[in-house]
mmCIF file of C-alpha atoms in Angstrom:
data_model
loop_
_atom_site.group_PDB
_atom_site.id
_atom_site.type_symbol
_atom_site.label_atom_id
_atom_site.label_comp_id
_atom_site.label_asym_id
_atom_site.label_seq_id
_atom_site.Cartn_x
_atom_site.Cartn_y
_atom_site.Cartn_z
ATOM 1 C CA UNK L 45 161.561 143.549 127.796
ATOM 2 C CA UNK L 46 159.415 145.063 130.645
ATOM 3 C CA UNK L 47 155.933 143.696 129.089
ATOM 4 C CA UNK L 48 157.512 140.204 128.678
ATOM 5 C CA UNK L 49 158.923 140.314 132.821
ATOM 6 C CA UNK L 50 155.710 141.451 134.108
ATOM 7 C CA UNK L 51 153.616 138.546 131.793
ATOM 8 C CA UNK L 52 155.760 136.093 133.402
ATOM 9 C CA UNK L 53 155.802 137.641 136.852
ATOM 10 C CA UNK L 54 151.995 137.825 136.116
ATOM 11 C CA UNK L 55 151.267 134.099 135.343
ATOM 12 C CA UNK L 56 153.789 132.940 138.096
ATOM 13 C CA UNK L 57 152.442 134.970 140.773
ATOM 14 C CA UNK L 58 148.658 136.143 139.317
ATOM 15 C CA UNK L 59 145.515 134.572 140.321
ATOM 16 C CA UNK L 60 146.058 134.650 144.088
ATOM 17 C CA UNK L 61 143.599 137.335 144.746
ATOM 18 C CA UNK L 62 140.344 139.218 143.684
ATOM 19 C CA UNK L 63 140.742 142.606 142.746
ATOM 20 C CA UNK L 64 138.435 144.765 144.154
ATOM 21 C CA UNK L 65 137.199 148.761 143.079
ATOM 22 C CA UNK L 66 134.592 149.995 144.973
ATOM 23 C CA UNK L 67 132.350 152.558 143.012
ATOM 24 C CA UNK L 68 130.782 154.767 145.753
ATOM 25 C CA UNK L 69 128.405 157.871 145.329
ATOM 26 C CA UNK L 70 127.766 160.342 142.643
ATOM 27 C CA UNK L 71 128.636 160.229 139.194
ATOM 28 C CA UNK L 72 129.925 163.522 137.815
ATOM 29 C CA UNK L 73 132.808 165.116 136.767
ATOM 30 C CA UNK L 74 135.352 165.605 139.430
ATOM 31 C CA UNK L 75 134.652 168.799 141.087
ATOM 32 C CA UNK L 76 136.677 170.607 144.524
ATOM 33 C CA UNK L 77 133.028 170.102 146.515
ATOM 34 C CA UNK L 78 132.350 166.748 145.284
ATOM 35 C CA UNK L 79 135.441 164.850 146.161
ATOM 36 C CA UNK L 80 134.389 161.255 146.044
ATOM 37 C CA UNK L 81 132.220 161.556 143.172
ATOM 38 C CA UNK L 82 132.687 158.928 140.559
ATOM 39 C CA UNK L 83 134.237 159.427 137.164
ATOM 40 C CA UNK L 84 136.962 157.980 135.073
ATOM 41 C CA UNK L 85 139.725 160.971 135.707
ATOM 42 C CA UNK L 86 139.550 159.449 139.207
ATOM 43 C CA UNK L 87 139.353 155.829 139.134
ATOM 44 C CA UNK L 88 141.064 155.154 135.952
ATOM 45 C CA UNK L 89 144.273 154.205 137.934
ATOM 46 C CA UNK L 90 142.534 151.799 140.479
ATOM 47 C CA UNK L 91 140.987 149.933 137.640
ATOM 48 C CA UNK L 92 144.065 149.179 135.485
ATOM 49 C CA UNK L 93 145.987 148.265 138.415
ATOM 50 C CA UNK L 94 143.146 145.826 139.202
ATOM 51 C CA UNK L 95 143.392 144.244 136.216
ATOM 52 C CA UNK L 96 147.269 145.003 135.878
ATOM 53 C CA UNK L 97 147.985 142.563 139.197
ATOM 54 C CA UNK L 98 146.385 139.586 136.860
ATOM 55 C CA UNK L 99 143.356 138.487 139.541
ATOM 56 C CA UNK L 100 141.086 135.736 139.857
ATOM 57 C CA UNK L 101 138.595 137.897 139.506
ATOM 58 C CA UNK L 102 137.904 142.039 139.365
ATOM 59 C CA UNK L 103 134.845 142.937 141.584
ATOM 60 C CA UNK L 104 132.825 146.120 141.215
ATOM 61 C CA UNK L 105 131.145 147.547 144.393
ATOM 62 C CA UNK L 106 128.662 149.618 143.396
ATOM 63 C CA UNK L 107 126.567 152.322 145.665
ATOM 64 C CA UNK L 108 125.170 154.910 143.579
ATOM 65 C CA UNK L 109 122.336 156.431 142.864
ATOM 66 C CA UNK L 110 123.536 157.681 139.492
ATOM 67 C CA UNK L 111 124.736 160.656 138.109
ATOM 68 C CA UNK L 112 126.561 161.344 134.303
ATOM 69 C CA UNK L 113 125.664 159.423 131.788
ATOM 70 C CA UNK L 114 128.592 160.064 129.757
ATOM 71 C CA UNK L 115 131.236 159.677 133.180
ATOM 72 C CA UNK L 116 129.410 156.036 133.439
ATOM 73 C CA UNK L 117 129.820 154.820 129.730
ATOM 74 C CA UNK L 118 133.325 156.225 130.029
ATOM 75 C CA UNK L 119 133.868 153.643 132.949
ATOM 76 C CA UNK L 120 131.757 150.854 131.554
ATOM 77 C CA UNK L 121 133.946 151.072 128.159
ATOM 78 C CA UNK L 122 137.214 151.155 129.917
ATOM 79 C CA UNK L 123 136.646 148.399 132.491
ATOM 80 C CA UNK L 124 135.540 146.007 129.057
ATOM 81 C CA UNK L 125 138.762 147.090 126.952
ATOM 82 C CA UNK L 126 141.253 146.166 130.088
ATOM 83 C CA UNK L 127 139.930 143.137 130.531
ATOM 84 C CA UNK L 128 140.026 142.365 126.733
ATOM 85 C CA UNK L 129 143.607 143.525 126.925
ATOM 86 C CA UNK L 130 144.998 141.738 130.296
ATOM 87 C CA UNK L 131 142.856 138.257 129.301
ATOM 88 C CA UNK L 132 144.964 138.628 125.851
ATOM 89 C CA UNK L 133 148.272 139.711 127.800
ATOM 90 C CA UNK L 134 148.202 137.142 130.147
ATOM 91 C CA UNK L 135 146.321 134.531 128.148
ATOM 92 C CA UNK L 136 143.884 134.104 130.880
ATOM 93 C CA UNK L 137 140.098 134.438 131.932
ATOM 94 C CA UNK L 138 139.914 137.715 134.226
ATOM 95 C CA UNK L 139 135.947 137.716 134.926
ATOM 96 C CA UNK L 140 134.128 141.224 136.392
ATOM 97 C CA UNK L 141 131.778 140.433 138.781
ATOM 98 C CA UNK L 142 129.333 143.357 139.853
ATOM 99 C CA UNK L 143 128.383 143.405 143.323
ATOM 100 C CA UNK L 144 125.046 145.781 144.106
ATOM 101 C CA UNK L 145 124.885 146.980 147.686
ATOM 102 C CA UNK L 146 121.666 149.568 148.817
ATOM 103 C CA UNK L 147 121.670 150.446 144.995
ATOM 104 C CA UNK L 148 122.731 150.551 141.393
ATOM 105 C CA UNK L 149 120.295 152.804 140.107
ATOM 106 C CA UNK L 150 120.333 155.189 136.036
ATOM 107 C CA UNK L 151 124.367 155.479 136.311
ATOM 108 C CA UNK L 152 124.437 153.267 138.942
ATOM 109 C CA UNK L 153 123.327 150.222 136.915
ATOM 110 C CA UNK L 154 124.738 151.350 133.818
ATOM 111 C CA UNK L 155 127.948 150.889 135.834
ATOM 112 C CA UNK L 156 126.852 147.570 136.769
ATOM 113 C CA UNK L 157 126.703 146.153 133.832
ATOM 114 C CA UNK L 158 130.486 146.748 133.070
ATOM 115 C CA UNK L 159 130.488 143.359 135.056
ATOM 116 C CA UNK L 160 129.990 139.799 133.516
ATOM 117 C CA UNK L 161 127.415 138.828 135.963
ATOM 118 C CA UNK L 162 125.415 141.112 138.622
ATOM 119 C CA UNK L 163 125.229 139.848 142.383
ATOM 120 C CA UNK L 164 122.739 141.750 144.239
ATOM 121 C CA UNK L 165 121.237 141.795 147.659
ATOM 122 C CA UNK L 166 117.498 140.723 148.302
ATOM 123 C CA UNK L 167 117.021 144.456 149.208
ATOM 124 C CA UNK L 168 119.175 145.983 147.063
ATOM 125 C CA UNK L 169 117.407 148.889 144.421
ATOM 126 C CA UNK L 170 118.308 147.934 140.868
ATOM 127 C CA UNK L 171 117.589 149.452 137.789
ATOM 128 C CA UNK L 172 116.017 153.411 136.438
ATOM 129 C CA UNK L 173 117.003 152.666 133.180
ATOM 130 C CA UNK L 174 115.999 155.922 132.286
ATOM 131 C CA UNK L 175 117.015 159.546 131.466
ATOM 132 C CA UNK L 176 116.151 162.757 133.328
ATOM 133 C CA UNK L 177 116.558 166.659 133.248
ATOM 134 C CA UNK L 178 115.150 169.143 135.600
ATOM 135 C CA UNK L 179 115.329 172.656 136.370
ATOM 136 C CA UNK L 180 113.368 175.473 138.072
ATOM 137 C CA UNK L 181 111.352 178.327 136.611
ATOM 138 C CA UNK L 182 111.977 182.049 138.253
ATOM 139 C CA UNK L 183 110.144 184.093 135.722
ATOM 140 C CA UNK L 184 106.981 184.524 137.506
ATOM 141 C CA UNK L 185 108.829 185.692 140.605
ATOM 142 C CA UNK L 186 111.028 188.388 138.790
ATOM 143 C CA UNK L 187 108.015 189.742 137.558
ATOM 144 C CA UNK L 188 106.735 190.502 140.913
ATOM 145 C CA UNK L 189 110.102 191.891 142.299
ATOM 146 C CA UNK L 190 110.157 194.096 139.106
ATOM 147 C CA UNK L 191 113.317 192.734 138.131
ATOM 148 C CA UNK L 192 113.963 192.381 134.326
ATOM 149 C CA UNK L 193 115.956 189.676 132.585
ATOM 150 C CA UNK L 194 118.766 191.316 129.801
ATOM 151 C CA UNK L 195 120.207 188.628 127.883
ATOM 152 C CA UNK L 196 122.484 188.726 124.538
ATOM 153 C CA UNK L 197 124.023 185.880 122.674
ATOM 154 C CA UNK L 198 125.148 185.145 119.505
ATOM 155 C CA UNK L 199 123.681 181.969 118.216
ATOM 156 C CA UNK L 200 119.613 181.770 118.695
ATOM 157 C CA UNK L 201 119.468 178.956 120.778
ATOM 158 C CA UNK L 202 122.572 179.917 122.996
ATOM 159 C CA UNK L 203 120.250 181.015 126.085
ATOM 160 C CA UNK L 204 117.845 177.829 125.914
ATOM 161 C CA UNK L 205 116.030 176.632 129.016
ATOM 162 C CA UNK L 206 117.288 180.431 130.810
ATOM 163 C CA UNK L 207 115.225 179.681 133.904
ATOM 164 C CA UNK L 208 114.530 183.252 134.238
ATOM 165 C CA UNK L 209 112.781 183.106 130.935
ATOM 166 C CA UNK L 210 109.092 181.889 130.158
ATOM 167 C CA UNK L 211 109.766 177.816 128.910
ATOM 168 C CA UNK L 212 110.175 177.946 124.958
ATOM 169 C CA UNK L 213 108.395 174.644 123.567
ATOM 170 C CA UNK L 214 111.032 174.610 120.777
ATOM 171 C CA UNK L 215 113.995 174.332 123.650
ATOM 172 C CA UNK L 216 111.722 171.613 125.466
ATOM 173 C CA UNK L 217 111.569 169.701 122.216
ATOM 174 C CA UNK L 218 115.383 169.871 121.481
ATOM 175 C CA UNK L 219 115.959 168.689 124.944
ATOM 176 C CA UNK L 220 113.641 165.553 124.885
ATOM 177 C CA UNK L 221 115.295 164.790 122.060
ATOM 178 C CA UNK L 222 118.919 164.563 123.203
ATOM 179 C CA UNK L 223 117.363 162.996 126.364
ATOM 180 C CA UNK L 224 115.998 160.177 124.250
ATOM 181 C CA UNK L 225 119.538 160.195 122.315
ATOM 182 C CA UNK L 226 121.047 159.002 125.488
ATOM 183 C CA UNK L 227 118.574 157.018 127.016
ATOM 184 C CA UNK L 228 119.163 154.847 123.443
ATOM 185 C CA UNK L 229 122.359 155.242 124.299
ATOM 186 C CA UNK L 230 121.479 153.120 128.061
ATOM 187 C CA UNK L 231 119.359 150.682 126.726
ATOM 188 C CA UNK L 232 121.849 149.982 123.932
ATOM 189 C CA UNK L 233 124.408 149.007 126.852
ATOM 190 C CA UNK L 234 121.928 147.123 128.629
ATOM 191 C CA UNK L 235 120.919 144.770 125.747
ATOM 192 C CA UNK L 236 124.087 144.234 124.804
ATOM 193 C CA UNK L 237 125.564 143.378 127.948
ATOM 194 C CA UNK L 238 122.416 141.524 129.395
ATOM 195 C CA UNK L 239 121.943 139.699 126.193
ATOM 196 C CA UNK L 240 119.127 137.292 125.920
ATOM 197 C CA UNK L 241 119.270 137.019 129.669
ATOM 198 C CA UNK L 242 116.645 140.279 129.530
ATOM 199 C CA UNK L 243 113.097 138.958 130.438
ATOM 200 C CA UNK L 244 110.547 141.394 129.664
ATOM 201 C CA UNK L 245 109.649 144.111 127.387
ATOM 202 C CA UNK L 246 111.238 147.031 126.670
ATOM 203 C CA UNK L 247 108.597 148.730 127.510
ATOM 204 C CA UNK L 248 108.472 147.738 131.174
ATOM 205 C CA UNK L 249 112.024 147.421 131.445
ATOM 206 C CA UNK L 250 113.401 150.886 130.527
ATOM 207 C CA UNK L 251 110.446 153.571 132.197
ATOM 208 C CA UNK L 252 112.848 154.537 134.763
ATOM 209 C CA UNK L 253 111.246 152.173 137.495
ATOM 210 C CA UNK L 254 113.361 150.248 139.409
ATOM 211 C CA UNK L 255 112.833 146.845 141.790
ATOM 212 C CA UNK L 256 114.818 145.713 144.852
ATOM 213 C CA UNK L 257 117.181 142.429 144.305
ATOM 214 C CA UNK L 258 114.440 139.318 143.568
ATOM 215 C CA UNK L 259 112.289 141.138 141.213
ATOM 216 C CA UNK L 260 115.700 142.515 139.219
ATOM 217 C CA UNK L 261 116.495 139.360 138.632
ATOM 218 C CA UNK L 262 113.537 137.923 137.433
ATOM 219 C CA UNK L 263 113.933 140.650 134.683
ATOM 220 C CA UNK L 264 117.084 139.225 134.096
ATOM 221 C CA UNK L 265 118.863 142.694 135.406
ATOM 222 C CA UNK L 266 120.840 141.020 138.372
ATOM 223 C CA UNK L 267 122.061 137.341 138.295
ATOM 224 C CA UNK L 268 121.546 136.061 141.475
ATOM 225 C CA UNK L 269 121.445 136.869 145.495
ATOM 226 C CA UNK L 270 125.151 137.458 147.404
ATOM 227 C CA UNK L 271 127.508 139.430 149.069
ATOM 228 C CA UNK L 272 131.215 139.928 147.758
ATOM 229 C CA UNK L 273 132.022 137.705 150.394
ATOM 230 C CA UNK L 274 130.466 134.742 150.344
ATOM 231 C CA UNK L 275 130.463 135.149 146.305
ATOM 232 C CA UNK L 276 133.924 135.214 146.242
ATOM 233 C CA UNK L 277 134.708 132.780 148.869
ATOM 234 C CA UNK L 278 133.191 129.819 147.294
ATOM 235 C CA UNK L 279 133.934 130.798 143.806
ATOM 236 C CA UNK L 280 138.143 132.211 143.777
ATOM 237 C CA UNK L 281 140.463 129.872 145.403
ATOM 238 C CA UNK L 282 144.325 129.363 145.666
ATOM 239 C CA UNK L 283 145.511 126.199 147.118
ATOM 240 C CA UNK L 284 142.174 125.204 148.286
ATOM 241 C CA UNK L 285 141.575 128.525 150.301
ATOM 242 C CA UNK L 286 139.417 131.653 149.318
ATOM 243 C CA UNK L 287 141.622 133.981 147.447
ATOM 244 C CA UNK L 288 141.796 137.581 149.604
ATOM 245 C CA UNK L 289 139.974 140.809 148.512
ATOM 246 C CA UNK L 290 142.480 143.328 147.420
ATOM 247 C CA UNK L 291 141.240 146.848 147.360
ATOM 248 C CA UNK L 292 142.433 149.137 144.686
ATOM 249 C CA UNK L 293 141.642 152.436 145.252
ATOM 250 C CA UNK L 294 140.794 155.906 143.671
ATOM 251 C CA UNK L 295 143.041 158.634 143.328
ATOM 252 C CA UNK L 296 142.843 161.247 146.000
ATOM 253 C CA UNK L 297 141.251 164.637 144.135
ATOM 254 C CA UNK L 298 144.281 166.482 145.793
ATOM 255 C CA UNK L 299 146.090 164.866 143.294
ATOM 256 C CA UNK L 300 143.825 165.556 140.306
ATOM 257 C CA UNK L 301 144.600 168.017 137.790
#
C-alpha cells in the first residue's frame, strides 16, 4: 500500500526540482577528526532521498581531491542501483549529472563518473586515474638513537611495510600488486562508464596525470563546460521555468554509529 501511495504521489508531484548532493572533501571512512569526510555510512541517506523525491534530475557536486578507493566505488555503485530502481519505480528517466568544481581528482573522479554526463569548469582539475601508497622510513634514525625495534606476530607477513624496519622487496612487491589490483579496479569504472566517449590511450589516460576542464574533455573525461546553474537552468524546467536546486544533505557524524 505505502509503495503504491508514494509512486502516485511521486508521478503527480515529481519532476519539479533537481536534486542536489554535494560531495565535498576527503574520502575515507568516517572518523571523530574527519567529520565531513566522504563515505557511504554518511551520505547514503542524502542520496536515496534524492532520488526518493522523483527529480528532474540528481546533481553531484564534487570537490575532492580523493581519498578511499573502496568508500568511492561504494558510492559510485549505490548512486547507479537507485537510479536503476527509482527510473523502474516511477517509470521515469532520473538522469545524474556530475558537476566538477576546483577538482575531481583519483576518488574524486571516480566519484564523478557515478554521473551520466560530467560538467566541468574551464579551470577545473580532472582526472589522476591512478593508485598511490606512501609511507616513511625511521630505521636509519633508531639506529642512531640506539633504540631497537621488538616485534612478534604470528603470520610471516603480519608486520609488512613496519616503517621502523629496513623495506623488504618481497612486501614492496605484494603491495604493487594490490595497488595495480585496484587501479584495474578504476580504470574498469572509467571505461565502462565513459564508454567509447574515451579519446586516447590507456596509456596516457590512466598515469595518474590530470588536466584542468578543456583538455579533460578532449579526452573524453568531462562532457562539456558549465556550472550547476546555468546547466540546470536551461536544461530542467516545470511550467516553462527552471526547476529549483534542492539540497539533500549528509548525515551529521554526531549521529553516526
Amino acid at each position: 500500500m505505502l509503495s503504491r501511495i508514494q509512486r502516485a504521489l511521486g508521478k503527480r508531484f515529481g519532476k519539479r526540482q533537481v536534486s542536489v548532493v554535494r560531495l565535498s572533501g576527503i574520502i575515507m571512512d568516517q572518523q571523530p577528526q574527519r567529520q565531513n569526510s566522504i563515505n557511504l555510512q554518511r551520505f547514503d541517506r542524502a542520496i536515496k532521498s534524492a532520488f526518493a523525491s522523483n527529480p528532474s534530475a540528481v546533481a553531484l557536486q564534487i570537490q575532492s581531491p580523493g581519498g578511499s578507493a573502496a568508500q568511492s566505488a561504494m558510492i559510485v555503485d549505490r548512486v547507479r542501483s537507485l537510479k536503476s530502481r527509482y527510473e523502474s519505480f516511477y517509470d521515469t528517466e532520473i538522469p545524474v549529472i556530475s558537476f566538477v568544481e576546483d577538482m575531481a581528482l583519483s576518488g574524486g573522479y571516480f566519484l564523478a563518473c557515478a554521473g551520466d554526463k560530467i560538467v566541468c569548469s574551464r579551470s577545473s582539475l580532472v582526472g589522476s586515474i591512478g593508485v598511490i601508497y606512501s609511507g616513511f622510513g625511521f630505521e636509519e634514525g633508531m639506529e642512531k638513537l640506539g633504540i631497537k625495534r621488538r616485534v612478534h606476530t604470528a603470520g610471516k607477513n603480519k608486520s609488512q611495510l613496519d616503517m621502523f624496519s629496513p623495506e623488504d622487496e618481497g612486501d614492496v612487491k605484494r603491495v604493487k600488486a594490490i595497488l595495480g589490483d585496484i587501479h584495474e579496479h578504476f580504470i574498469d569504472v572509467v571505461k565502462t562508464r565513459r564508454g567509447r566517449k574515451l579519446n586516447a590511450s590507456d596509456e596516457d589516460l590512466f598515469n595518474g596525470e590530470f588536466w584542468a576542464g578543456d583538455r579533460a574533455i578532449e579526452l573524453g573525461l568531462a562532457d562539456e563546460i558549465g556550472d550547476i546553474y546555468s546547466y540546470c537552468d536551461a536544461r530542467f524546467k516545470f511550467r516553462g521555468e527552471p526547476c529549483p536546486l534542492v539540497p539533500y544533505r549528509p548525515r551529521a557524524a554526531m549521529f553516526l554509529s
